[in-house]
Amino acid sequence: MNQTPKQPKTKQFHQLALFGYFGLLLLMPIWLFLVSPREGHSVGFMFVVYILPLLLPLRGILQDKPYTFAWANFVVLIYFIHGFTLLWIATDELLWVILELIFASAMFVGCTYYAKLRGQELGLKIRKLKDDLADEKAAHEPQEK
């Protein structure tokens, strides 16, 4: 368990990320399997495309790993695309689409700033490309005597 306390702002973004994440995790199966099942798509296909991606970061989110919150933003892009597409073509499901976009936006903003702020609190850093290149160049240059 991590002993570094979270600052209030970090806690707020953590809560926002969790609100968005668990909101999507509840919304998508309810919407797609119970409220408005998609004709022509199998349950397995719907699960793999719309539910499974949300399960990928679950363990890291439950373990409160900032890196997981950072890469979970790639997952949430699926729901932005889905939501914005349906916003134009499925006006009869507007409430569900708006909920999806609200949860996806909350998750995106929350994950982005939580990963950044918590990473800073824990002293985690992402190396800059120029540092990696300089190290690689130094490793392959002949040593001077």
XYZ file of C-alpha atoms in Angstrom:
145
model
C 0.000 0.000 0.000
C 1.304 3.435 -0.908
C 2.067 5.673 2.075
C 2.331 8.984 0.209
C -0.792 11.013 1.044
C -2.918 12.431 -1.764
C -3.426 16.162 -2.011
C -7.080 17.350 -2.110
C -6.870 18.252 -5.806
C -5.462 14.802 -6.583
C -8.314 13.186 -4.646
C -10.869 15.192 -6.646
C -9.452 14.043 -9.980
C -9.264 10.477 -8.660
C -12.954 10.613 -7.763
C -13.795 12.120 -11.164
C -11.869 9.337 -12.922
C -13.629 6.661 -10.869
C -17.029 8.280 -11.479
C -16.451 8.201 -15.226
C -14.925 4.733 -15.290
C -17.506 2.969 -13.162
C -20.281 4.986 -14.809
C -19.238 3.583 -18.194
C -18.762 0.114 -16.724
C -22.380 0.136 -15.523
C -23.930 2.083 -18.387
C -22.643 0.091 -21.341
C -23.991 -3.376 -20.443
C -27.295 -1.961 -19.205
C -27.749 0.105 -22.347
C -26.474 -2.361 -24.921
C -27.851 -5.619 -23.474
C -31.002 -4.614 -21.587
C -32.391 -1.286 -22.781
C -31.502 -1.311 -26.461
C -30.037 -4.615 -27.662
C -28.362 -4.324 -31.047
C -29.945 -6.497 -33.696
C -27.547 -8.264 -35.993
C -24.729 -8.398 -33.422
C -24.070 -11.355 -31.155
C -23.772 -10.929 -27.418
C -20.146 -12.077 -27.654
C -19.318 -9.439 -30.255
C -20.965 -6.703 -28.183
C -19.073 -7.855 -25.086
C -15.689 -7.900 -26.840
C -16.176 -4.509 -28.503
C -17.923 -2.508 -25.771
C -17.333 -4.180 -22.388
C -13.976 -5.970 -22.548
C -11.968 -2.784 -23.221
C -13.330 -1.334 -19.978
C -12.225 -4.403 -18.044
C -8.592 -4.117 -19.171
C -7.630 -1.314 -16.727
C -9.850 -2.578 -13.862
C -7.081 -4.227 -11.834
C -4.716 -1.227 -12.035
C -7.533 1.187 -11.243
C -8.533 -0.842 -8.180
C -4.862 -0.953 -7.144
C -4.639 2.830 -7.646
C -1.744 2.759 -10.118
C -1.213 6.157 -11.797
C 0.254 4.546 -14.925
C -2.985 2.589 -15.447
C -5.012 5.787 -15.179
C -2.774 7.306 -17.847
C -3.141 4.515 -20.416
C -6.841 4.046 -19.634
C -7.317 7.233 -21.669
C -6.602 5.213 -24.794
C -9.480 2.912 -23.870
C -11.909 5.755 -23.243
C -11.385 7.014 -26.796
C -13.515 4.075 -27.985
C -16.450 5.474 -26.029
C -15.915 9.012 -27.333
C -16.019 7.709 -30.888
C -19.060 5.568 -30.152
C -20.868 8.395 -28.386
C -20.143 11.085 -30.952
C -21.115 8.751 -33.794
C -24.431 7.889 -32.159
C -25.023 11.541 -31.363
C -25.493 12.065 -35.103
C -27.205 8.844 -36.126
C -29.236 7.613 -33.128
C -31.275 10.585 -31.961
C -33.822 8.207 -30.404
C -31.183 7.165 -27.849
C -30.050 10.679 -26.972
C -30.241 10.205 -23.183
C -27.960 7.145 -23.293
C -25.550 8.829 -25.687
C -25.300 11.905 -23.477
C -24.661 9.713 -20.420
C -21.923 7.879 -22.305
C -20.284 11.164 -23.299
C -20.551 12.553 -19.755
C -18.952 9.443 -18.248
C -16.283 9.269 -20.971
C -15.432 12.959 -20.503
C -15.263 12.588 -16.721
C -13.025 9.545 -17.051
C -10.750 11.245 -19.576
C -10.269 14.442 -17.565
C -10.071 12.594 -14.239
C -7.566 10.004 -15.484
C -5.408 12.599 -17.204
C -4.989 14.872 -14.217
C -4.983 12.124 -11.609
C -2.121 10.334 -13.383
C -0.202 13.586 -13.692
C -0.724 14.817 -10.126
C -0.349 11.435 -8.418
C 2.729 10.688 -10.486
C 4.266 13.966 -9.313
C 3.387 13.170 -5.682
C 5.062 9.776 -5.994
C 8.079 11.169 -7.855
C 7.343 9.174 -11.007
C 8.755 10.611 -14.193
C 8.510 9.757 -17.848
C 11.893 10.068 -19.455
C 12.146 12.503 -22.320
C 13.008 11.138 -25.734
C 16.089 13.355 -25.978
C 17.450 11.791 -22.761
C 16.883 8.283 -24.137
C 18.609 9.194 -27.405
C 21.567 10.767 -25.592
C 21.988 7.635 -23.440
C 21.806 5.390 -26.492
C 24.321 7.511 -28.393
C 26.718 7.495 -25.440
C 26.452 3.717 -25.142
C 27.458 3.196 -28.775
C 30.253 5.762 -29.045
C 33.830 4.530 -28.636
C 35.322 5.312 -25.242
C 38.165 7.874 -25.171
C 41.397 6.853 -23.427
